[in-house]
Short mmCIF file of C-alpha atoms and ligand atoms in Angstrom, two decimals:
data_model
loop_
_atom_site.label_atom_id
_atom_site.label_comp_id
_atom_site.label_asym_id
_atom_site.label_seq_id
_atom_site.Cartn_x
_atom_site.Cartn_y
_atom_site.Cartn_z
CA MET C 286 24.81 40.59 -94.42
CA PHE C 287 26.87 43.25 -96.29
CA ILE C 288 29.14 41.80 -99.24
CA THR C 289 31.13 43.76 -101.84
CA PHE C 290 32.98 42.87 -105.01
CA GLU C 291 36.30 44.74 -105.41
CA GLY C 292 38.84 44.49 -108.09
CA ILE C 293 40.49 46.69 -111.11
CA ASP C 294 38.29 47.74 -114.19
CA GLY C 295 37.36 44.79 -116.11
CA SER C 296 38.09 41.90 -113.92
CA GLY C 297 34.99 40.61 -113.42
CA LYS C 298 32.96 42.18 -110.12
CA SER C 299 29.65 42.64 -112.07
CA THR C 300 29.42 39.25 -113.62
CA GLN C 301 30.04 37.55 -110.04
CA MET C 302 27.68 40.13 -108.02
CA ARG C 303 24.98 39.05 -110.62
CA HIS C 304 25.56 35.25 -110.23
CA LEU C 305 25.62 35.41 -106.41
CA ALA C 306 22.59 37.31 -106.36
CA THR C 307 20.65 34.78 -108.30
CA TRP C 308 22.33 31.92 -105.98
CA LEU C 309 21.16 33.59 -102.85
CA GLN C 310 17.52 34.39 -104.07
CA GLU C 311 17.46 30.82 -105.27
CA ARG C 312 18.08 30.27 -101.41
CA GLY C 313 15.34 32.24 -100.25
CA GLN C 314 17.48 35.25 -99.41
CA ALA C 315 15.95 38.66 -99.71
CA VAL C 316 18.71 40.53 -101.95
CA GLU C 317 19.40 44.07 -102.76
CA THR C 318 21.99 44.60 -105.34
CA MET C 319 23.68 48.14 -106.01
CA ARG C 320 26.68 49.85 -107.24
CA ASP C 321 29.31 52.42 -105.85
CA PRO C 322 29.40 55.07 -107.15
CA GLY C 323 25.62 55.03 -107.63
CA GLY C 324 22.41 53.48 -106.19
CA THR C 325 20.33 55.98 -105.63
CA GLN C 326 19.32 59.26 -107.65
CA VAL C 327 21.74 61.64 -106.23
CA ALA C 328 24.52 58.99 -106.15
CA GLU C 329 23.69 58.32 -109.84
CA GLN C 330 24.08 62.07 -110.63
CA VAL C 331 27.20 62.16 -109.05
CA ARG C 332 28.38 58.88 -110.74
CA THR C 333 27.69 60.74 -114.39
CA LEU C 334 30.02 63.63 -113.05
CA LEU C 335 32.66 61.72 -112.04
CA LEU C 336 32.93 59.02 -114.93
CA ASP C 337 32.19 62.04 -117.55
CA PRO C 338 35.73 61.94 -119.49
CA THR C 339 35.46 65.85 -119.99
CA SER C 340 35.09 66.36 -116.08
CA SER C 341 38.55 67.76 -115.61
CA LEU C 342 38.30 66.85 -111.83
CA ASP C 343 40.99 67.55 -109.17
CA ASN C 344 42.26 64.72 -107.38
CA ARG C 345 40.34 65.98 -104.26
CA THR C 346 37.57 66.85 -106.21
CA GLU C 347 36.93 63.59 -107.06
CA LEU C 348 37.93 62.19 -103.74
CA PHE C 349 35.03 64.26 -102.07
CA LEU C 350 32.70 63.17 -104.82
CA PHE C 351 33.37 59.33 -104.22
CA ALA C 352 32.77 59.97 -100.76
CA ALA C 353 29.60 62.04 -100.83
CA ALA C 354 27.90 59.60 -103.56
CA ARG C 355 28.91 56.78 -101.07
CA ALA C 356 27.38 58.70 -97.89
CA GLN C 357 23.96 58.76 -99.86
CA LEU C 358 23.92 55.37 -100.77
CA VAL C 359 24.92 54.17 -97.41
CA ALA C 360 22.57 56.39 -95.73
CA GLU C 361 19.38 55.69 -98.20
CA ARG C 362 19.85 52.20 -98.95
CA ILE C 363 22.57 50.31 -97.45
CA ARG C 364 21.69 50.66 -93.61
CA PRO C 365 18.06 50.51 -93.99
CA ALA C 366 18.44 47.35 -96.22
CA LEU C 367 20.66 45.73 -93.72
CA GLN C 368 18.58 46.88 -90.89
CA ALA C 369 15.39 44.98 -92.73
CA GLY C 370 17.45 41.92 -92.62
CA ARG C 371 18.11 41.89 -96.59
CA VAL C 372 21.61 40.51 -98.01
CA VAL C 373 23.38 43.92 -99.62
CA LEU C 374 25.57 43.05 -102.48
CA CYS C 375 27.37 46.15 -103.68
CA ASP C 376 29.85 46.33 -106.76
CA ARG C 377 32.75 48.44 -105.28
CA PHE C 378 32.75 50.22 -101.73
CA TYR C 379 35.40 51.99 -99.70
CA ASP C 380 38.13 49.82 -100.78
CA SER C 381 37.53 51.24 -104.59
CA THR C 382 38.89 54.67 -102.93
CA THR C 383 41.67 52.94 -101.02
CA ALA C 384 43.00 51.46 -104.33
CA TYR C 385 42.44 53.79 -106.70
CA GLN C 386 42.31 57.50 -104.73
CA GLY C 387 44.78 55.87 -102.09
CA GLY C 388 46.90 53.51 -103.99
CA GLY C 389 46.61 54.76 -107.64
CA ARG C 390 46.43 58.46 -107.24
CA ASN C 391 48.35 58.49 -103.98
CA THR C 392 46.26 61.74 -103.25
CA VAL C 393 46.00 61.67 -99.56
CA PRO C 394 47.47 59.41 -96.71
CA ARG C 395 45.48 56.03 -95.75
CA ALA C 396 44.58 57.60 -92.27
CA TRP C 397 42.98 60.51 -93.84
CA LEU C 398 40.66 58.69 -96.26
CA HIS C 399 39.74 56.29 -93.60
CA SER C 400 39.01 59.38 -91.48
CA LEU C 401 36.71 60.88 -94.30
CA HIS C 402 34.84 57.26 -94.40
CA GLU C 403 34.05 57.18 -90.83
CA GLN C 404 32.96 60.90 -90.99
CA THR C 405 30.64 59.99 -94.14
CA THR C 406 29.49 56.72 -93.36
CA GLY C 407 29.79 56.00 -89.84
CA GLY C 408 32.81 53.73 -91.10
CA LEU C 409 30.62 51.26 -92.61
CA MET C 410 32.62 48.03 -93.72
CA PRO C 411 31.33 45.08 -95.39
CA THR C 412 31.34 41.41 -93.74
CA ARG C 413 32.72 39.74 -96.66
CA THR C 414 34.63 41.48 -99.62
CA TYR C 415 35.47 39.47 -102.55
CA LEU C 416 38.54 40.96 -104.64
CA ILE C 417 38.58 39.47 -107.98
CA ASP C 418 42.24 39.80 -108.72
CA VAL C 419 43.36 39.62 -112.46
CA PRO C 420 46.60 41.07 -113.99
CA VAL C 421 46.36 44.40 -115.69
CA GLU C 422 46.71 43.05 -119.21
CA GLU C 423 43.68 40.62 -118.97
CA ALA C 424 41.50 43.11 -117.41
CA ALA C 425 42.50 45.65 -120.21
CA ARG C 426 41.58 42.83 -122.81
CA ARG C 427 38.42 41.80 -121.16
CA ARG C 428 37.05 45.62 -120.87
CA ARG C 429 36.75 45.83 -124.45
CA GLY C 430 39.71 44.21 -126.22
CA GLU C 431 41.85 46.83 -125.28
CA SER C 432 44.88 45.19 -125.54
CA ASP C 433 48.21 46.40 -123.86
CA ASP C 434 49.63 48.32 -126.48
CA ARG C 435 46.29 50.90 -126.50
CA MET C 436 46.50 51.56 -123.01
CA GLU C 437 48.46 54.57 -122.59
CA GLN C 438 51.70 53.91 -120.17
CA GLU C 439 50.46 56.03 -117.28
CA ALA C 440 47.18 54.42 -117.02
CA TRP C 441 48.77 51.00 -117.09
CA ALA C 442 51.30 51.77 -114.27
CA PHE C 443 48.18 53.49 -112.26
CA HIS C 444 46.26 50.17 -112.67
CA GLU C 445 49.39 48.30 -111.29
CA ARG C 446 49.14 50.75 -108.42
CA VAL C 447 45.63 50.00 -107.73
CA ARG C 448 45.82 46.02 -108.21
CA THR C 449 49.08 46.18 -106.00
CA THR C 450 47.12 48.17 -103.28
CA TYR C 451 43.94 45.62 -103.58
CA ARG C 452 46.34 42.67 -102.82
CA SER C 453 47.63 44.25 -99.58
CA LEU C 454 44.26 45.10 -98.29
CA ALA C 455 43.61 41.28 -98.74
CA GLU C 456 46.72 40.67 -96.80
CA GLU C 457 45.82 43.26 -94.14
CA GLU C 458 42.30 41.95 -93.73
CA PRO C 459 42.38 38.52 -94.35
CA THR C 460 39.02 37.75 -92.51
CA ARG C 461 37.04 40.34 -94.39
CA VAL C 462 38.95 40.24 -97.67
CA CYS C 463 38.67 36.92 -99.86
CA CYS C 464 41.48 37.45 -102.62
CA ILE C 465 40.22 35.20 -105.53
CA ASP C 466 42.29 34.49 -108.66
CA GLY C 467 39.87 35.97 -111.44
CA THR C 468 41.82 34.63 -114.26
CA GLN C 469 39.90 31.57 -113.77
CA SER C 470 36.51 30.82 -115.85
CA PRO C 471 33.43 32.79 -114.47
CA VAL C 472 32.16 29.25 -113.18
CA GLN C 473 35.31 28.41 -111.43
CA VAL C 474 35.24 31.82 -109.60
CA GLN C 475 31.72 31.64 -108.83
CA GLY C 476 32.42 28.53 -107.17
CA ALA C 477 35.10 29.90 -105.32
CA ILE C 478 32.90 32.36 -103.84
CA ARG C 479 29.91 30.14 -102.92
CA ALA C 480 32.44 27.67 -101.23
CA ASP C 481 33.82 30.85 -99.35
CA LEU C 482 30.47 31.84 -98.38
CA LYS C 483 29.18 28.77 -97.48
CA ALA C 484 32.28 28.27 -94.87
CA ILE C 485 31.37 31.47 -93.49
CA TRP C 486 27.59 31.45 -93.55
CA PRO C 487 26.99 27.77 -93.09
CA SER C 488 23.13 27.79 -92.98
CA VAL C 489 22.98 29.87 -96.70
CA GLY C 490 24.54 26.74 -98.17
CA ALA C 491 22.36 24.21 -96.40
CA GLY C 492 19.25 26.09 -98.19
CA THR C 493 17.92 24.19 -101.51
CA PRO C 494 17.09 26.07 -104.28
CA SER C 495 13.52 26.96 -104.46
N1 LIG F 86 36.48 34.86 -115.52
C1 LIG F 86 36.27 35.28 -116.48
N2 LIG F 86 37.07 35.04 -117.50
C2 LIG F 86 36.97 35.92 -118.69
N3 LIG F 86 36.06 36.87 -119.16
C3 LIG F 86 35.24 37.48 -118.01
C4 LIG F 86 35.40 36.71 -116.79
N4 LIG F 86 34.49 37.45 -115.86
C5 LIG F 86 33.93 38.36 -116.57
N5 LIG F 86 34.33 38.37 -117.94
C6 LIG F 86 33.95 39.28 -119.17
O1 LIG F 86 34.75 40.24 -118.79
C7 LIG F 86 34.07 41.76 -118.97
C8 LIG F 86 34.06 42.71 -117.73
O2 LIG F 86 33.29 41.87 -116.89
P1 LIG F 86 32.65 42.67 -115.75
O3 LIG F 86 32.00 41.79 -114.80
O4 LIG F 86 31.77 43.86 -116.24
O5 LIG F 86 33.82 43.13 -115.15
P2 LIG F 86 34.01 44.62 -114.03
O6 LIG F 86 32.51 44.88 -113.25
O7 LIG F 86 34.87 43.91 -113.18
O8 LIG F 86 34.36 45.76 -115.09
C9 LIG F 86 32.61 41.08 -119.35
O9 LIG F 86 32.75 41.00 -121.22
C10 LIG F 86 32.67 39.67 -119.00
O10 LIG F 86 31.65 38.90 -119.78
C1 LIG F 87 33.73 53.32 -105.86
C2 LIG F 87 34.90 53.85 -106.48
C3 LIG F 87 35.37 53.84 -107.76
N1 LIG F 87 36.28 54.35 -108.60
C4 LIG F 87 36.70 54.20 -109.91
C5 LIG F 87 36.77 52.81 -110.39
C6 LIG F 87 36.32 52.66 -111.78
O1 LIG F 87 37.19 53.11 -112.77
C7 LIG F 87 35.08 53.76 -111.78
C8 LIG F 87 33.94 53.08 -111.73
O2 LIG F 87 33.51 52.55 -112.57
P1 LIG F 87 32.76 51.13 -112.68
O3 LIG F 87 31.50 50.82 -113.68
O4 LIG F 87 32.89 50.43 -111.52
O5 LIG F 87 34.06 50.42 -113.55
P2 LIG F 87 34.17 48.92 -114.08
O6 LIG F 87 32.71 48.54 -113.97
O7 LIG F 87 35.05 49.16 -115.10
O8 LIG F 87 35.04 48.40 -112.84
O9 LIG F 87 35.27 54.57 -110.70
C9 LIG F 87 37.17 55.21 -107.82
O10 LIG F 87 38.24 55.69 -108.42
N2 LIG F 87 37.02 55.34 -106.54
C10 LIG F 87 35.93 54.74 -105.83
O11 LIG F 87 35.87 54.94 -104.62
#
């Protein structure tokens, strides 16, 4: 089972991935957690380059670096873990490219992104994606107490486009993308995720905590 967590920066993805990993491990599941970009030595080096504020990357350079990091993560970690029967939880995946490089930057058409994903990962997609949806201002507050007047107007509009793109993904792919109201408390978000997972994977819900 391949499960991903998506949402704008500061929406609560990492928090929920950690909680779900613990919940699954308590029920006897072998779980591997990872993040995109990152998760392997090479992919983490690419991540450092991507997230370095002094890297003045062209939009296409950025896109190809995200795709390269993901290709390595899929080949080196995700596919082997899935073939070994482990549950893979990943903090972000291809949907982030659609939302950020597609909707946010509007660099290239969606079909082009999809083709790049096919070429670099064989088109691997998660079984289930949890989209933790929060308003931009709420995510900004959570990130580091940034209030809305500190975020540049341009960054604000960018994150609004990212959020809108994520929400349209949930509408286009309701059997894969589960949109969860991230403005609830962490415990309530956790409960919504567990309820959804039990519905699509009844045996995991039946497992008793060890
Ligand atoms: N449901 C929530 N309500 C309020 N704060 C939250 C919630 N979920 C996470 N947070 C807090 O918001 C911040 C960002 O959470 P994090 O999980 O790192 O988000 P992301 O991985 O999406 O950037 C952290 O300080 C975290 O404790
Ligand atoms: C995976 C991925 C991430 N990103 C962006 C989203 C984030 O701003 C950044 C990844 O950093 P991350 O640590 O995921 O940010 P946060 O924890 O705040 O959500 O890279 C893309 O633009 N495209 C992608 O394909």
